[in-house]
Amino acid sequence: MPGKKVCIIGSGNWGSAIAKIIGHNVKASNRFDPMVKMWVYEEMIDGRKLTEIINTEHENVKYLPGHKLPKNVVAVPDVTEDSSGADFLIFVIPHQFIGKICDQMKPHVKPGAIGISLIKGIDEGPDGLTLISNIIRSKLEIEVSVLMGANIASEVAEEKFCETTIGATNESNGKIFKELLQTPNFRITVVKESDTVELCGALKNIVAVGAGFCDGLGFGDNTKSAVIRLGLMEMVAFSKLFCKSAVNSATFLESCGVADLITTCYGGRNRRVAEAFARSQKSIAELEAEMLNGQKLQGPQTSAEVYKILQKKSMVDKFPLFVSVYQICFEGRQVKEFISCLQNHPEHM
């Protein structure tokens, strides 16, 4: 039997870290084709194409410098060439680009292919919330699992121990992706609650922005732990409101839930930029451009999508932390007022 082909859509710091794992794992297994294609958004680095640098030096010098990628990971600048004929599609791009990329891929997707989304974000759809995996499902007509967890890309690339969660309603797909992605230092638990796992990955970025405000305002660790707890309560409440299937509270104890929330509120780019925002007069967009080397910030964008949905459902007053983050990022509310959403939280009434 020829090995199944794996392709990665995306090559930022997380995409490159995952490519490092997949490149090594496919070589050690007879289930997968040993060559892995990785779609790279082409850009020029010091007069050279990024794909050319990756394919000759085996390093993503822009997004994951200092880490060698396996030689069997091949950078491709055309997403249709990348995905054509692939059996397993790994999606790991900023969530705002997913619709356009799927439209380009659609004519080339192999019948029977399956996908997994590592994308932490949500979109606003006609009925309110749309999960990124649902956008992929509807546009490409394939089964899609999700992977979310406490996984800061540079630490995963350094092979420091961490856990992650795969949400797969189809159990056999979950097992395949676990085989493709697990290593001794990247341990995977598979659960069925795919929608809850995915929501955790998106919503925790809003809480991380709140944690960053705390740091920028000098509020200390007690306050920050209150932000994390109240943020988790809002994540659970929001998931119960918007998941079509029943929400199992135990899912929030997996890596995708409380662990990812803690990591993101202490590390992570959302916290870092929010801290700088609280200390400076600059806008989120300016700080993103200055601090993130071309990467995108997910927390503020997700808060805007959540806010629109809460407005439609007349539930703005039930989620003061989420709403406060949105208002500070987009409506000119003073960052020093953030504390009031904690003092007057429904949990304390």
Coordinates of N, CA and C in Angstrom, one line a residue, residues 135-269:
I135 N -16.3 26.1 8.7 CA -16.1 26.7 7.4 C -15.3 25.8 6.5
I136 N -14.3 25.1 7.0 CA -13.6 24.1 6.2 C -14.5 22.9 5.8
R137 N -15.3 22.4 6.7 CA -16.3 21.3 6.4 C -17.2 21.7 5.3
S138 N -17.8 22.9 5.4 CA -18.8 23.3 4.4 C -18.2 23.6 3.0
K139 N -17.0 24.2 3.0 CA -16.4 24.6 1.7 C -15.7 23.5 1.0
L140 N -15.1 22.5 1.8 CA -14.4 21.4 1.2 C -15.1 20.1 1.2
E141 N -16.2 20.0 2.0 CA -17.0 18.8 2.1 C -16.2 17.6 2.6
I142 N -15.4 17.9 3.6 CA -14.6 16.8 4.2 C -14.9 16.8 5.7
E143 N -14.5 15.6 6.3 CA -14.6 15.5 7.8 C -13.4 16.3 8.4
V144 N -13.7 17.0 9.5 CA -12.6 17.9 10.1 C -12.6 17.6 11.6
S145 N -11.4 17.3 12.1 CA -11.2 17.2 13.6 C -10.5 18.5 14.0
V146 N -10.2 18.7 15.3 CA -9.5 19.9 15.7 C -8.4 19.5 16.7
L147 N -7.4 20.3 16.8 CA -6.3 20.2 17.8 C -6.1 21.5 18.5
M148 N -6.3 21.5 19.8 CA -6.1 22.7 20.6 C -5.4 22.3 22.0
G149 N -4.5 23.2 22.5 CA -3.9 22.9 23.8 C -2.9 24.0 24.2
A150 N -2.3 23.7 25.3 CA -1.3 24.6 25.9 C 0.0 24.4 25.1
N151 N 0.1 25.0 24.0 CA 1.2 24.7 23.0 C 1.8 25.9 22.5
I152 N 2.6 26.6 23.2 CA 3.4 27.7 22.7 C 4.4 27.2 21.7
A153 N 4.3 27.7 20.5 CA 5.0 27.1 19.3 C 6.5 26.9 19.6
S154 N 7.2 27.9 20.1 CA 8.6 27.8 20.3 C 9.0 26.7 21.3
E155 N 8.2 26.5 22.3 CA 8.4 25.4 23.3 C 8.2 24.0 22.7
V156 N 7.2 23.9 21.8 CA 6.9 22.7 21.1 C 8.1 22.4 20.2
A157 N 8.6 23.4 19.5 CA 9.7 23.2 18.6 C 11.0 22.8 19.3
E158 N 11.1 23.3 20.6 CA 12.3 22.9 21.4 C 12.1 21.6 22.1
E159 N 11.0 20.9 21.8 CA 10.7 19.6 22.3 C 10.6 19.6 23.8
K160 N 10.1 20.7 24.4 CA 9.8 20.7 25.8 C 8.5 19.9 26.0
F161 N 8.3 19.2 27.1 CA 7.1 18.4 27.3 C 5.8 19.3 27.3
C162 N 4.8 18.9 26.6 CA 3.5 19.5 26.7 C 2.4 18.5 26.3
E163 N 1.2 18.9 26.6 CA 0.0 18.1 26.3 C -0.8 18.9 25.3
T164 N -1.7 18.2 24.6 CA -2.7 18.8 23.7 C -3.9 18.0 23.6
T165 N -5.0 18.5 23.0 CA -6.2 17.8 22.9 C -6.7 17.8 21.5
I166 N -7.1 16.6 21.0 CA -7.7 16.5 19.7 C -9.2 16.3 20.0
G167 N -10.0 17.1 19.3 CA -11.5 16.9 19.3 C -11.9 16.2 18.0
A168 N -12.4 15.0 18.1 CA -12.8 14.3 16.9 C -14.1 13.5 17.1
T169 N -15.2 14.0 16.4 CA -16.4 13.2 16.5 C -16.3 11.8 15.9
N170 N -15.4 11.7 14.9 CA -15.1 10.4 14.3 C -13.9 9.9 15.0
E171 N -14.1 8.8 15.7 CA -13.0 8.3 16.6 C -11.8 7.8 15.8
S172 N -12.0 7.1 14.7 CA -10.9 6.6 13.9 C -10.1 7.7 13.3
N173 N -10.7 8.8 12.9 CA -9.9 10.0 12.5 C -9.1 10.5 13.6
G174 N -9.6 10.6 14.8 CA -8.9 11.1 15.9 C -7.6 10.2 16.2
K175 N -7.8 8.9 16.0 CA -6.6 8.0 16.2 C -5.5 8.2 15.1
I176 N -6.0 8.4 13.9 CA -5.0 8.6 12.8 C -4.2 9.9 13.1
F177 N -4.9 11.0 13.5 CA -4.2 12.2 13.7 C -3.3 12.1 15.0
K178 N -3.7 11.3 16.0 CA -2.9 11.1 17.1 C -1.6 10.4 16.7
E179 N -1.7 9.4 15.8 CA -0.5 8.7 15.3 C 0.4 9.7 14.6
L180 N -0.2 10.5 13.8 CA 0.6 11.5 13.0 C 1.3 12.5 13.8
L181 N 0.7 12.9 14.9 CA 1.2 14.1 15.6 C 1.8 13.8 17.0
Q182 N 1.6 12.7 17.6 CA 2.1 12.5 19.0 C 3.6 12.2 19.0
T183 N 4.3 12.7 20.0 CA 5.7 12.3 20.2 C 5.9 12.1 21.7
P184 N 7.0 11.6 22.2 CA 7.2 11.5 23.6 C 7.0 12.8 24.4
N185 N 7.2 13.9 23.8 CA 7.1 15.2 24.5 C 5.9 16.0 24.0
F186 N 5.0 15.4 23.2 CA 3.8 16.1 22.7 C 2.7 15.1 22.8
R187 N 2.1 15.1 24.0 CA 1.2 14.0 24.4 C -0.3 14.4 24.1
I188 N -1.0 13.5 23.4 CA -2.3 13.9 22.9 C -3.4 13.1 23.6
T189 N -4.5 13.7 24.0 CA -5.7 13.1 24.5 C -6.8 13.4 23.4
V190 N -7.5 12.3 23.0 CA -8.6 12.5 22.0 C -9.9 12.5 22.7
V191 N -10.7 13.5 22.5 CA -12.1 13.5 23.1 C -13.1 13.7 21.9
K192 N -14.4 13.4 22.2 CA -15.4 13.6 21.1 C -15.9 15.0 21.0
E193 N -15.8 15.8 22.0 CA -16.5 17.1 22.0 C -15.7 18.1 21.2
S194 N -15.7 17.9 19.9 CA -14.9 18.7 19.0 C -15.2 20.2 19.1
D195 N -16.5 20.5 19.1 CA -16.9 21.9 19.2 C -16.4 22.6 20.4
T196 N -16.5 22.0 21.6 CA -16.1 22.6 22.8 C -14.6 22.8 22.8
V197 N -13.8 21.8 22.3 CA -12.4 21.9 22.2 C -12.0 23.1 21.4
E198 N -12.7 23.3 20.3 CA -12.4 24.4 19.4 C -12.8 25.7 20.0
L199 N -13.9 25.8 20.6 CA -14.3 27.1 21.3 C -13.3 27.5 22.4
C200 N -12.8 26.5 23.1 CA -11.8 26.8 24.1 C -10.6 27.5 23.5
G201 N -10.1 27.0 22.4 CA -9.0 27.5 21.7 C -9.2 29.0 21.2
A202 N -10.4 29.3 20.9 CA -10.7 30.7 20.4 C -10.9 31.6 21.6
L203 N -11.7 31.2 22.6 CA -12.2 32.1 23.6 C -11.1 32.4 24.6
K204 N -10.1 31.5 24.8 CA -9.1 31.8 25.8 C -8.2 33.0 25.4
N205 N -8.2 33.3 24.1 CA -7.4 34.4 23.6 C -8.0 35.7 24.1
I206 N -9.3 35.8 24.3 CA -9.9 37.0 24.8 C -9.5 37.2 26.3
V207 N -9.5 36.1 27.0 CA -9.2 36.1 28.5 C -7.7 36.6 28.6
A208 N -6.9 36.1 27.7 CA -5.4 36.5 27.7 C -5.2 38.0 27.5
V209 N -6.1 38.6 26.7 CA -6.0 40.0 26.5 C -6.3 40.7 27.9
G210 N -7.3 40.2 28.6 CA -7.6 40.7 29.9 C -6.5 40.6 30.9
A211 N -5.8 39.4 30.8 CA -4.7 39.1 31.7 C -3.5 40.1 31.4
G212 N -3.4 40.4 30.1 CA -2.3 41.4 29.7 C -2.6 42.8 30.2
F213 N -3.9 43.2 30.1 CA -4.3 44.5 30.7 C -3.9 44.5 32.2
C214 N -4.2 43.4 32.9 CA -3.8 43.3 34.4 C -2.3 43.6 34.6
D215 N -1.5 42.9 33.7 CA -0.1 43.0 33.8 C 0.4 44.5 33.6
G216 N -0.2 45.1 32.5 CA 0.1 46.4 32.1 C -0.3 47.5 33.2
L217 N -1.3 47.2 33.9 CA -1.8 48.1 34.9 C -1.2 47.8 36.3
G218 N -0.4 46.7 36.4 CA 0.3 46.4 37.6 C -0.6 45.8 38.7
F219 N -1.6 45.1 38.3 CA -2.6 44.6 39.3 C -2.1 43.4 40.1
G220 N -1.1 42.6 39.7 CA -0.6 41.5 40.5 C -1.2 40.2 40.2
D221 N -0.7 39.2 40.9 CA -1.1 37.8 40.6 C -2.5 37.4 41.1
N222 N -2.9 38.0 42.2 CA -4.3 37.7 42.7 C -5.3 38.1 41.7
T223 N -5.1 39.3 41.2 CA -6.1 39.9 40.2 C -6.1 39.0 39.0
K224 N -4.9 38.7 38.5 CA -4.8 37.9 37.3 C -5.4 36.5 37.4
S225 N -5.3 35.9 38.6 CA -5.9 34.6 38.8 C -7.5 34.8 38.8
A226 N -8.0 35.9 39.3 CA -9.4 36.2 39.2 C -9.9 36.3 37.7
V227 N -9.0 37.0 36.9 CA -9.3 37.1 35.5 C -9.4 35.7 34.8
I228 N -8.4 34.9 35.2 CA -8.4 33.5 34.6 C -9.6 32.7 35.0
R229 N -10.0 32.8 36.3 CA -11.2 32.0 36.8 C -12.5 32.6 36.2
L230 N -12.6 33.9 36.2 CA -13.9 34.5 35.7 C -13.9 34.3 34.2
G231 N -12.8 34.4 33.5 CA -12.7 34.1 32.1 C -13.1 32.7 31.8
L232 N -12.6 31.7 32.6 CA -13.0 30.3 32.4 C -14.5 30.1 32.5
M233 N -15.1 30.8 33.6 CA -16.6 30.7 33.8 C -17.3 31.2 32.5
E234 N -16.8 32.3 31.9 CA -17.5 32.9 30.7 C -17.3 31.9 29.5
M235 N -16.1 31.3 29.5 CA -15.9 30.3 28.4 C -16.9 29.1 28.5
V236 N -17.1 28.6 29.7 CA -18.0 27.5 29.9 C -19.4 28.0 29.5
A237 N -19.8 29.1 30.1 CA -21.2 29.6 29.8 C -21.4 29.9 28.3
F238 N -20.4 30.5 27.7 CA -20.6 30.8 26.2 C -20.7 29.5 25.4
S239 N -19.9 28.5 25.8 CA -19.9 27.2 25.1 C -21.3 26.5 25.3
K240 N -21.9 26.6 26.5 CA -23.2 26.0 26.7 C -24.3 26.7 25.9
L241 N -24.1 28.0 25.7 CA -25.1 28.7 25.0 C -25.0 28.4 23.5
F242 N -23.8 28.2 22.9 CA -23.7 28.2 21.5 C -23.3 26.8 20.9
C243 N -23.0 25.8 21.7 CA -22.7 24.5 21.1 C -24.0 23.8 20.8
K244 N -24.1 23.2 19.6 CA -25.4 22.5 19.2 C -25.5 21.2 20.1
S245 N -24.3 20.6 20.3 CA -24.4 19.3 21.1 C -24.1 19.7 22.6
A246 N -24.4 18.7 23.4 CA -24.2 18.9 24.9 C -22.8 19.2 25.2
V247 N -22.6 20.1 26.2 CA -21.2 20.4 26.6 C -20.8 19.7 27.8
N248 N -19.7 18.9 27.8 CA -19.2 18.2 28.9 C -18.2 19.0 29.6
S249 N -18.5 19.4 30.9 CA -17.7 20.3 31.7 C -16.2 19.7 31.8
A250 N -16.1 18.4 31.8 CA -14.8 17.8 31.9 C -13.8 18.2 30.8
T251 N -14.4 18.5 29.6 CA -13.5 19.0 28.5 C -12.7 20.2 28.9
F252 N -13.2 21.0 29.8 CA -12.5 22.3 30.2 C -11.3 21.9 31.1
L253 N -11.3 20.7 31.6 CA -10.1 20.2 32.4 C -9.0 19.6 31.5
E254 N -9.3 19.5 30.2 CA -8.3 19.0 29.3 C -7.3 20.1 28.9
S255 N -6.2 19.7 28.2 CA -5.2 20.7 27.8 C -5.8 21.9 27.1
C256 N -6.8 21.6 26.2 CA -7.5 22.7 25.4 C -8.2 23.7 26.3
G257 N -8.5 23.3 27.5 CA -9.3 24.2 28.4 C -8.4 25.0 29.4
V258 N -8.4 24.5 30.6 CA -7.7 25.3 31.7 C -6.2 25.4 31.4
A259 N -5.6 24.4 30.9 CA -4.1 24.4 30.6 C -3.7 25.5 29.6
D260 N -4.5 25.5 28.5 CA -4.2 26.5 27.4 C -4.5 27.9 27.9
L261 N -5.5 28.0 28.8 CA -5.9 29.3 29.3 C -4.8 29.8 30.2
I262 N -4.2 29.0 31.1 CA -3.1 29.4 32.0 C -1.9 29.8 31.2
T263 N -1.5 29.0 30.2 CA -0.3 29.3 29.4 C -0.5 30.6 28.7
T264 N -1.6 30.8 28.1 CA -1.8 32.0 27.3 C -1.9 33.3 28.1
C265 N -2.4 33.1 29.3 CA -2.5 34.3 30.2 C -1.1 34.6 30.9
Y266 N -0.2 33.7 30.8 CA 1.2 34.0 31.3 C 2.2 34.2 30.2
G267 N 2.0 33.5 29.1 CA 2.9 33.7 28.0 C 2.1 34.2 26.8
G268 N 2.5 33.9 25.6 CA 1.6 34.1 24.5 C 1.5 35.6 24.0
R269 N 1.2 35.8 22.8 CA 1.3 37.1 22.2 C 0.1 38.0 22.5

